[in-house]
Amino acid sequence: MNVLSCSINTLKGLYDISGVEVGQHFYWQIGSFQVHGQVLITSWVVIAILLGSATIAVRNPQTIPTVGQNFFEYVLEFIRDVSKTQIGEEYGPWVPFIGTMFLFIFVSNWSGALLPWKIIQLPHGELAAPTNDINTTVALALLTSVAYFYAGLTKKGLGYFGKYIQPTPILLPINILEDFTKPLSLSFRLFGNILADELVVVVLVSLVPLVVPIPVMLLGLFTSGIQALIFATLAAAYIGESMEGHH
Amino acid sequence: MANMMMSSYKAIITSSSSTIPPSPRFKLSLPQIPFPKLSLPKSLKSHNPLSLPSNLKSISVILASSLVIAPPSLAEEIEKASLFDFNLTLPIMMAEFLFLMFALDKLYYSPLGKFMDERDSSIKEKLNSVKDTSSEVKQLEDQAAAIMKAARAEISAALNKMKKETQLEVEQKIGEGRKKVEAELQEALASLEKQKEETIKSLDSQIAALSDDIVKKVLPVSN
């Protein structure tokens, strides 16, 4: 017991860093409303990272791209590819939406895994990936819903609502239900995955602080990337679905 | 998970499920289990009737018992209240996302996309122009061959012409020479004839004298 406490004492610093507080928020009061300060802070950092790196890399584009520009060109090609496969030939105007969806979620997820947020102490709660908070994921999912409604309505006018009775009017309730399940599944998938990933890493770190959590952390990075891709791809798929003609 | 449940259960007991959000309603503090006195939040610690023993074994016993006792519905409610806590953060995140979308579009997607498209089209243009030059090269080669052919024909024509000219000249010169020779020949012949006649004439006169001499010599007797 003595030995155990000793070894634990030496690793106390690690424990302190790895502590997790689920469902605790750093509340800010704005008027009569409350906001989750930790989510806003991390999202600002993520936005700053994205805008800063994009500005630096794309400021002065070269015909033969430099390393940074090459990377950003690759990312843009990737986003365009995703949008094109899901939306079709009219993907152009949706590249900013899909791309920002992907980049924001991706950088958020990876910031939660890679940036040492725990160094900064908050009075309540702790800094983590912005996608760790249900507000963020629901916000993104609702924006996706708005986006695909907008896409369908601008493309087909009120005829867009004809898809609810396609292929038979019997499916009307299910088609309406889909509009609720889409944002629900989008937001909860992202939220659950990121939160679960961080929890698993924290629990493992608290049990075995060295080496063992590393594969799980790598798996977490992989999952984070996949989740960002899934969210962006599904958003593009929904937009494409509402834009395509129903025959 | 068990720890989460336990601590949430404890939180219910201690803070009597206060609805003020800033108060720590639910806390997962797995790593701090071995030394709860060091790291437990003050509010929890002060009100905690089930102060955590430092013995791991007893913790596990309590953990198991609390797991059994814990009403799952209540724990769920607490979890929901803190995890699924919707407030002004949601619209703010929406606004932030839209801002990021427009900013990235202005900074990244539009300029770089335009630049890439322009570069692609220019490369394609250049490639096409290269393909065109290959036909141009062929055309030029044909042209060169035609020029060569024409030049060769010209040269051979000039050669023939020159040959003919020189032949004519040569023939002319030969003719001239021949005429000259003939004229000289004629002249020579004429002079020869003249000489012959002269010699014949002179011979004729001499013949008379000679024949007289011969007759004198042959016929002395008769004298």
Short mmCIF file of N, CA and C in Angstrom, two decimals, chain A residues 4 8 12 15 18-25 27 30 33-36 39-40 43-44 47 50-51 54-55 58 61-63 65 69 72-73 75-77 79-80 96-97 99-101 103-104 124 134-136 138-140 142-143 188 191 195 199 203 206, chain B residues 1 4 20-32 34-35 38-39 54-56 79 81-105 107-117 119-120 122:
data_model
loop_
_atom_site.label_atom_id
_atom_site.label_comp_id
_atom_site.label_asym_id
_atom_site.label_seq_id
_atom_site.Cartn_x
_atom_site.Cartn_y
_atom_site.Cartn_z
N LEU A 4 2.47 1.59 -3.27
CA LEU A 4 1.47 2.04 -4.25
C LEU A 4 1.26 3.54 -4.14
N ILE A 8 2.09 6.41 -6.85
CA ILE A 8 1.00 7.27 -7.29
C ILE A 8 1.36 8.73 -7.04
N LYS A 12 1.46 12.07 -9.56
CA LYS A 12 0.33 12.93 -9.26
C LYS A 12 0.16 14.02 -10.31
N TYR A 15 -1.72 12.74 -13.10
CA TYR A 15 -3.12 12.56 -12.74
C TYR A 15 -3.88 13.89 -12.79
N SER A 18 -4.65 14.73 -16.20
CA SER A 18 -5.57 13.85 -16.91
C SER A 18 -6.97 13.84 -16.32
N GLY A 19 -7.20 14.56 -15.26
CA GLY A 19 -8.52 14.53 -14.66
C GLY A 19 -9.59 15.03 -15.61
N VAL A 20 -10.77 14.41 -15.58
CA VAL A 20 -11.83 14.85 -16.48
C VAL A 20 -13.06 15.19 -15.64
N GLU A 21 -13.76 16.17 -16.12
CA GLU A 21 -14.97 16.56 -15.41
C GLU A 21 -16.09 16.55 -16.44
N VAL A 22 -16.93 15.54 -16.35
CA VAL A 22 -17.99 15.40 -17.34
C VAL A 22 -19.19 16.23 -16.91
N GLY A 23 -19.71 16.97 -17.85
CA GLY A 23 -20.93 17.71 -17.58
C GLY A 23 -20.73 18.93 -16.72
N GLN A 24 -19.47 19.28 -16.48
CA GLN A 24 -19.22 20.50 -15.74
C GLN A 24 -18.90 21.60 -16.72
N HIS A 25 -19.52 22.74 -16.54
CA HIS A 25 -19.31 23.80 -17.52
C HIS A 25 -18.83 25.06 -16.83
N TYR A 27 -19.48 28.50 -16.77
CA TYR A 27 -20.60 29.33 -17.23
C TYR A 27 -20.23 30.79 -17.30
N ILE A 30 -24.46 36.07 -19.98
CA ILE A 30 -24.64 37.15 -20.96
C ILE A 30 -26.09 37.59 -20.86
N PHE A 33 -28.90 35.18 -20.10
CA PHE A 33 -28.59 33.86 -20.66
C PHE A 33 -27.24 33.37 -20.14
N GLN A 34 -27.11 32.05 -20.20
CA GLN A 34 -25.83 31.47 -19.81
C GLN A 34 -25.19 30.80 -21.01
N VAL A 35 -23.88 30.89 -21.08
CA VAL A 35 -23.17 30.20 -22.15
C VAL A 35 -22.06 29.37 -21.53
N HIS A 36 -21.61 28.38 -22.30
CA HIS A 36 -20.50 27.54 -21.85
C HIS A 36 -19.19 28.19 -22.28
N VAL A 39 -16.39 26.10 -24.10
CA VAL A 39 -16.63 25.76 -25.49
C VAL A 39 -16.29 26.96 -26.39
N LEU A 40 -16.72 28.14 -25.92
CA LEU A 40 -16.46 29.32 -26.74
C LEU A 40 -14.96 29.58 -26.85
N SER A 43 -13.41 27.07 -29.16
CA SER A 43 -13.83 27.28 -30.55
C SER A 43 -13.14 28.51 -31.14
N TRP A 44 -12.91 29.52 -30.30
CA TRP A 44 -12.16 30.69 -30.81
C TRP A 44 -10.75 30.28 -31.20
N ILE A 47 -10.96 28.47 -34.45
CA ILE A 47 -11.20 29.39 -35.56
C ILE A 47 -9.93 30.18 -35.87
N LEU A 50 -7.53 27.98 -37.76
CA LEU A 50 -7.95 27.78 -39.16
C LEU A 50 -7.68 29.03 -39.99
N LEU A 51 -8.16 30.16 -39.49
CA LEU A 51 -8.02 31.39 -40.28
C LEU A 51 -6.56 31.76 -40.42
N ALA A 54 -4.72 29.35 -42.80
CA ALA A 54 -5.19 29.55 -44.18
C ALA A 54 -4.62 30.85 -44.73
N THR A 55 -4.62 31.90 -43.90
CA THR A 55 -4.10 33.18 -44.37
C THR A 55 -2.63 33.07 -44.73
N VAL A 58 -2.14 30.78 -47.95
CA VAL A 58 -2.75 31.14 -49.22
C VAL A 58 -2.49 32.60 -49.57
N PRO A 61 -0.27 32.98 -53.46
CA PRO A 61 -0.20 31.69 -54.14
C PRO A 61 0.83 31.65 -55.25
N GLN A 62 1.59 30.57 -55.28
CA GLN A 62 2.63 30.37 -56.29
C GLN A 62 2.14 29.35 -57.31
N THR A 63 2.63 29.51 -58.54
CA THR A 63 2.28 28.53 -59.56
C THR A 63 2.80 27.16 -59.20
N PRO A 65 3.51 25.28 -56.09
CA PRO A 65 3.15 25.58 -54.70
C PRO A 65 4.26 25.26 -53.72
N GLN A 69 1.20 25.76 -49.05
CA GLN A 69 0.18 25.96 -50.08
C GLN A 69 -0.23 24.63 -50.67
N PHE A 72 -2.69 22.97 -48.39
CA PHE A 72 -4.02 23.57 -48.43
C PHE A 72 -4.71 23.28 -49.76
N GLU A 73 -3.91 23.19 -50.83
CA GLU A 73 -4.51 22.83 -52.11
C GLU A 73 -5.03 21.40 -52.06
N VAL A 75 -6.06 19.84 -49.38
CA VAL A 75 -7.28 19.85 -48.56
C VAL A 75 -8.47 20.35 -49.39
N LEU A 76 -8.24 21.42 -50.14
CA LEU A 76 -9.32 21.98 -50.94
C LEU A 76 -9.78 20.98 -52.00
N GLU A 77 -8.81 20.29 -52.60
CA GLU A 77 -9.18 19.29 -53.61
C GLU A 77 -10.00 18.18 -52.96
N ILE A 79 -11.89 18.43 -50.27
CA ILE A 79 -13.23 18.93 -49.97
C ILE A 79 -14.07 18.98 -51.24
N ARG A 80 -13.46 19.48 -52.31
CA ARG A 80 -14.18 19.56 -53.58
C ARG A 80 -14.60 18.16 -54.04
N PRO A 96 -17.84 25.96 -49.66
CA PRO A 96 -17.54 26.61 -48.37
C PRO A 96 -18.24 25.95 -47.20
N PHE A 97 -19.49 25.58 -47.38
CA PHE A 97 -20.24 24.98 -46.27
C PHE A 97 -19.64 23.63 -45.89
N GLY A 99 -16.77 22.38 -46.70
CA GLY A 99 -15.38 22.50 -46.30
C GLY A 99 -15.24 23.01 -44.89
N THR A 100 -16.02 24.03 -44.54
CA THR A 100 -15.92 24.57 -43.19
C THR A 100 -16.42 23.54 -42.18
N MET A 101 -17.48 22.82 -42.55
CA MET A 101 -17.98 21.76 -41.68
C MET A 101 -16.86 20.78 -41.37
N LEU A 103 -13.51 21.07 -41.88
CA LEU A 103 -12.32 21.62 -41.24
C LEU A 103 -12.57 21.98 -39.78
N PHE A 104 -13.73 22.58 -39.52
CA PHE A 104 -14.02 22.99 -38.14
C PHE A 104 -14.11 21.78 -37.23
N HIS A 124 -14.47 26.36 -13.16
CA HIS A 124 -15.38 25.21 -13.28
C HIS A 124 -15.19 24.60 -14.64
N ILE A 134 -22.62 19.30 -26.49
CA ILE A 134 -23.80 19.02 -27.32
C ILE A 134 -24.28 20.26 -28.06
N ASN A 135 -24.05 21.43 -27.47
CA ASN A 135 -24.50 22.66 -28.13
C ASN A 135 -23.85 22.82 -29.50
N THR A 136 -22.54 22.55 -29.55
CA THR A 136 -21.81 22.71 -30.82
C THR A 136 -22.35 21.75 -31.86
N VAL A 138 -25.15 20.12 -32.02
CA VAL A 138 -26.53 20.40 -32.43
C VAL A 138 -26.58 21.63 -33.33
N ALA A 139 -25.75 22.63 -33.00
CA ALA A 139 -25.70 23.82 -33.85
C ALA A 139 -25.30 23.44 -35.27
N LEU A 140 -24.26 22.63 -35.39
CA LEU A 140 -23.79 22.22 -36.72
C LEU A 140 -24.85 21.40 -37.42
N LEU A 142 -28.11 21.44 -36.96
CA LEU A 142 -29.25 22.27 -37.37
C LEU A 142 -28.89 23.10 -38.59
N LEU A 143 -27.65 23.59 -38.63
CA LEU A 143 -27.22 24.34 -39.82
C LEU A 143 -27.26 23.45 -41.05
N PHE A 188 -25.70 13.65 -32.44
CA PHE A 188 -25.38 12.71 -31.36
C PHE A 188 -24.23 11.80 -31.72
N PHE A 191 -21.12 14.05 -31.10
CA PHE A 191 -20.99 14.33 -29.66
C PHE A 191 -20.56 13.08 -28.92
N LEU A 195 -16.91 12.65 -27.07
CA LEU A 195 -16.93 12.57 -25.62
C LEU A 195 -16.43 11.21 -25.15
N LEU A 199 -13.21 10.38 -22.86
CA LEU A 199 -13.38 9.65 -21.60
C LEU A 199 -12.51 8.41 -21.55
N VAL A 203 -9.73 7.77 -18.76
CA VAL A 203 -9.82 6.63 -17.84
C VAL A 203 -8.58 5.77 -17.96
N SER A 206 -5.66 7.43 -16.37
CA SER A 206 -5.72 7.39 -14.91
C SER A 206 -5.36 6.01 -14.39
N MET B 1 -17.51 4.01 -15.74
CA MET B 1 -18.96 4.24 -15.74
C MET B 1 -19.48 4.10 -14.33
N MET B 4 -18.65 7.06 -12.43
CA MET B 4 -19.49 8.18 -12.82
C MET B 4 -20.81 8.13 -12.09
N ILE B 20 -28.84 25.16 -9.69
CA ILE B 20 -28.00 26.26 -10.18
C ILE B 20 -26.85 25.65 -11.00
N PRO B 21 -26.74 26.02 -12.25
CA PRO B 21 -25.73 25.37 -13.10
C PRO B 21 -24.30 25.49 -12.61
N PRO B 22 -23.85 26.66 -12.12
CA PRO B 22 -22.42 26.76 -11.82
C PRO B 22 -21.97 25.81 -10.71
N SER B 23 -22.88 25.36 -9.89
CA SER B 23 -22.44 24.48 -8.82
C SER B 23 -22.07 23.12 -9.38
N PRO B 24 -21.02 22.51 -8.89
CA PRO B 24 -20.59 21.22 -9.43
C PRO B 24 -21.60 20.13 -9.10
N ARG B 25 -22.42 19.83 -10.03
CA ARG B 25 -23.46 18.84 -9.78
C ARG B 25 -22.97 17.43 -10.01
N PHE B 26 -22.04 17.34 -10.92
CA PHE B 26 -21.67 16.01 -11.36
C PHE B 26 -20.21 16.03 -11.72
N LYS B 27 -19.50 15.17 -11.11
CA LYS B 27 -18.05 15.23 -11.34
C LYS B 27 -17.49 13.83 -11.41
N LEU B 28 -16.72 13.61 -12.45
CA LEU B 28 -15.99 12.35 -12.56
C LEU B 28 -14.55 12.64 -12.21
N SER B 29 -14.11 12.10 -11.08
CA SER B 29 -12.74 12.38 -10.67
C SER B 29 -12.04 11.06 -10.39
N LEU B 30 -11.93 10.27 -11.44
CA LEU B 30 -11.30 8.96 -11.30
C LEU B 30 -9.89 9.02 -10.74
N PRO B 31 -9.04 9.87 -11.33
CA PRO B 31 -7.64 9.82 -10.89
C PRO B 31 -7.45 10.25 -9.46
N GLN B 32 -8.42 10.95 -8.90
CA GLN B 32 -8.20 11.49 -7.56
C GLN B 32 -8.67 10.55 -6.47
N PRO B 34 -7.37 7.85 -5.16
CA PRO B 34 -6.42 7.45 -4.12
C PRO B 34 -6.17 8.54 -3.08
N PHE B 35 -6.35 9.79 -3.40
CA PHE B 35 -6.13 10.84 -2.36
C PHE B 35 -7.23 11.87 -2.48
N LEU B 38 -6.93 15.56 -1.14
CA LEU B 38 -6.11 16.54 -1.87
C LEU B 38 -6.92 17.25 -2.95
N SER B 39 -7.71 16.47 -3.65
CA SER B 39 -8.21 17.05 -4.90
C SER B 39 -9.73 17.19 -4.97
N SER B 54 -9.40 6.02 2.29
CA SER B 54 -8.23 5.97 1.41
C SER B 54 -7.94 4.53 0.98
N ASN B 55 -8.68 3.62 1.53
CA ASN B 55 -8.42 2.23 1.16
C ASN B 55 -9.17 1.90 -0.13
N LEU B 56 -8.43 1.35 -1.07
CA LEU B 56 -9.02 1.04 -2.37
C LEU B 56 -10.10 -0.03 -2.25
N GLU B 79 -27.24 13.40 -15.20
CA GLU B 79 -26.33 13.36 -16.34
C GLU B 79 -26.91 14.20 -17.47
N ALA B 81 -29.00 16.59 -17.31
CA ALA B 81 -29.06 18.01 -16.99
C ALA B 81 -27.74 18.69 -17.27
N SER B 82 -26.63 17.96 -17.03
CA SER B 82 -25.36 18.63 -17.21
C SER B 82 -24.77 18.39 -18.60
N LEU B 83 -24.94 17.18 -19.09
CA LEU B 83 -24.36 16.88 -20.40
C LEU B 83 -25.18 17.53 -21.52
N PHE B 84 -26.51 17.40 -21.40
CA PHE B 84 -27.37 17.93 -22.46
C PHE B 84 -27.94 19.25 -22.02
N ASP B 85 -27.04 20.17 -21.84
CA ASP B 85 -27.41 21.46 -21.29
C ASP B 85 -27.42 22.47 -22.42
N PHE B 86 -28.60 22.69 -22.98
CA PHE B 86 -28.69 23.63 -24.11
C PHE B 86 -28.87 25.04 -23.58
N ASN B 87 -28.12 25.94 -24.14
CA ASN B 87 -28.32 27.35 -23.78
C ASN B 87 -27.83 28.23 -24.92
N LEU B 88 -27.46 29.44 -24.61
CA LEU B 88 -27.10 30.41 -25.65
C LEU B 88 -25.86 29.98 -26.44
N THR B 89 -25.12 29.00 -25.89
CA THR B 89 -23.93 28.53 -26.63
C THR B 89 -24.30 28.06 -28.02
N LEU B 90 -25.48 27.45 -28.15
CA LEU B 90 -25.87 26.88 -29.44
C LEU B 90 -25.98 27.93 -30.53
N PRO B 91 -26.79 28.98 -30.35
CA PRO B 91 -26.82 30.00 -31.40
C PRO B 91 -25.48 30.70 -31.60
N ILE B 92 -24.70 30.84 -30.53
CA ILE B 92 -23.39 31.48 -30.68
C ILE B 92 -22.50 30.61 -31.55
N MET B 93 -22.56 29.28 -31.33
CA MET B 93 -21.75 28.39 -32.17
C MET B 93 -22.20 28.46 -33.62
N MET B 94 -23.53 28.57 -33.81
CA MET B 94 -24.03 28.72 -35.18
C MET B 94 -23.43 29.97 -35.83
N ALA B 95 -23.49 31.07 -35.09
CA ALA B 95 -22.96 32.33 -35.64
C ALA B 95 -21.48 32.21 -35.90
N GLU B 96 -20.78 31.56 -34.98
CA GLU B 96 -19.33 31.40 -35.17
C GLU B 96 -19.06 30.56 -36.41
N PHE B 97 -19.87 29.52 -36.58
CA PHE B 97 -19.66 28.66 -37.75
C PHE B 97 -19.90 29.45 -39.04
N LEU B 98 -20.98 30.22 -39.04
CA LEU B 98 -21.27 31.00 -40.26
C LEU B 98 -20.17 32.02 -40.53
N PHE B 99 -19.71 32.65 -39.45
CA PHE B 99 -18.60 33.59 -39.61
C PHE B 99 -17.38 32.89 -40.19
N LEU B 100 -17.07 31.71 -39.62
CA LEU B 100 -15.90 30.96 -40.10
C LEU B 100 -16.08 30.59 -41.56
N MET B 101 -17.33 30.22 -41.91
CA MET B 101 -17.58 29.82 -43.29
C MET B 101 -17.31 30.98 -44.24
N PHE B 102 -17.83 32.15 -43.91
CA PHE B 102 -17.64 33.29 -44.81
C PHE B 102 -16.16 33.71 -44.82
N ALA B 103 -15.55 33.71 -43.64
CA ALA B 103 -14.15 34.13 -43.58
C ALA B 103 -13.26 33.18 -44.38
N LEU B 104 -13.49 31.87 -44.18
CA LEU B 104 -12.66 30.90 -44.91
C LEU B 104 -12.93 30.98 -46.40
N ASP B 105 -14.20 31.27 -46.74
CA ASP B 105 -14.51 31.40 -48.17
C ASP B 105 -13.73 32.56 -48.77
N LEU B 107 -10.97 33.92 -47.51
CA LEU B 107 -9.52 33.79 -47.36
C LEU B 107 -8.96 32.59 -48.08
N TYR B 108 -9.77 31.54 -48.19
CA TYR B 108 -9.20 30.26 -48.59
C TYR B 108 -9.87 29.69 -49.83
N TYR B 109 -11.14 29.30 -49.70
CA TYR B 109 -11.76 28.52 -50.79
C TYR B 109 -11.78 29.30 -52.09
N SER B 110 -12.30 30.54 -52.03
CA SER B 110 -12.45 31.28 -53.28
C SER B 110 -11.11 31.64 -53.92
N PRO B 111 -10.20 32.32 -53.18
CA PRO B 111 -8.95 32.70 -53.87
C PRO B 111 -8.15 31.51 -54.33
N LEU B 112 -7.97 30.53 -53.44
CA LEU B 112 -7.13 29.39 -53.82
C LEU B 112 -7.81 28.56 -54.91
N GLY B 113 -9.14 28.40 -54.79
CA GLY B 113 -9.85 27.64 -55.82
C GLY B 113 -9.74 28.31 -57.18
N LYS B 114 -9.91 29.63 -57.17
CA LYS B 114 -9.80 30.37 -58.43
C LYS B 114 -8.39 30.23 -59.01
N PHE B 115 -7.42 30.37 -58.10
CA PHE B 115 -6.03 30.27 -58.54
C PHE B 115 -5.76 28.90 -59.14
N MET B 116 -6.26 27.84 -58.47
CA MET B 116 -6.01 26.48 -58.96
C MET B 116 -6.69 26.27 -60.31
N ASP B 117 -7.93 26.78 -60.43
CA ASP B 117 -8.65 26.61 -61.70
C ASP B 117 -7.91 27.31 -62.83
N ARG B 119 -4.77 28.01 -62.97
CA ARG B 119 -3.54 27.29 -63.28
C ARG B 119 -3.85 26.05 -64.13
N ASP B 120 -4.94 25.35 -63.73
CA ASP B 120 -5.32 24.16 -64.51
C ASP B 120 -5.60 24.52 -65.95
N SER B 122 -4.63 27.12 -67.61
CA SER B 122 -3.44 27.57 -68.34
C SER B 122 -2.57 26.38 -68.73
#
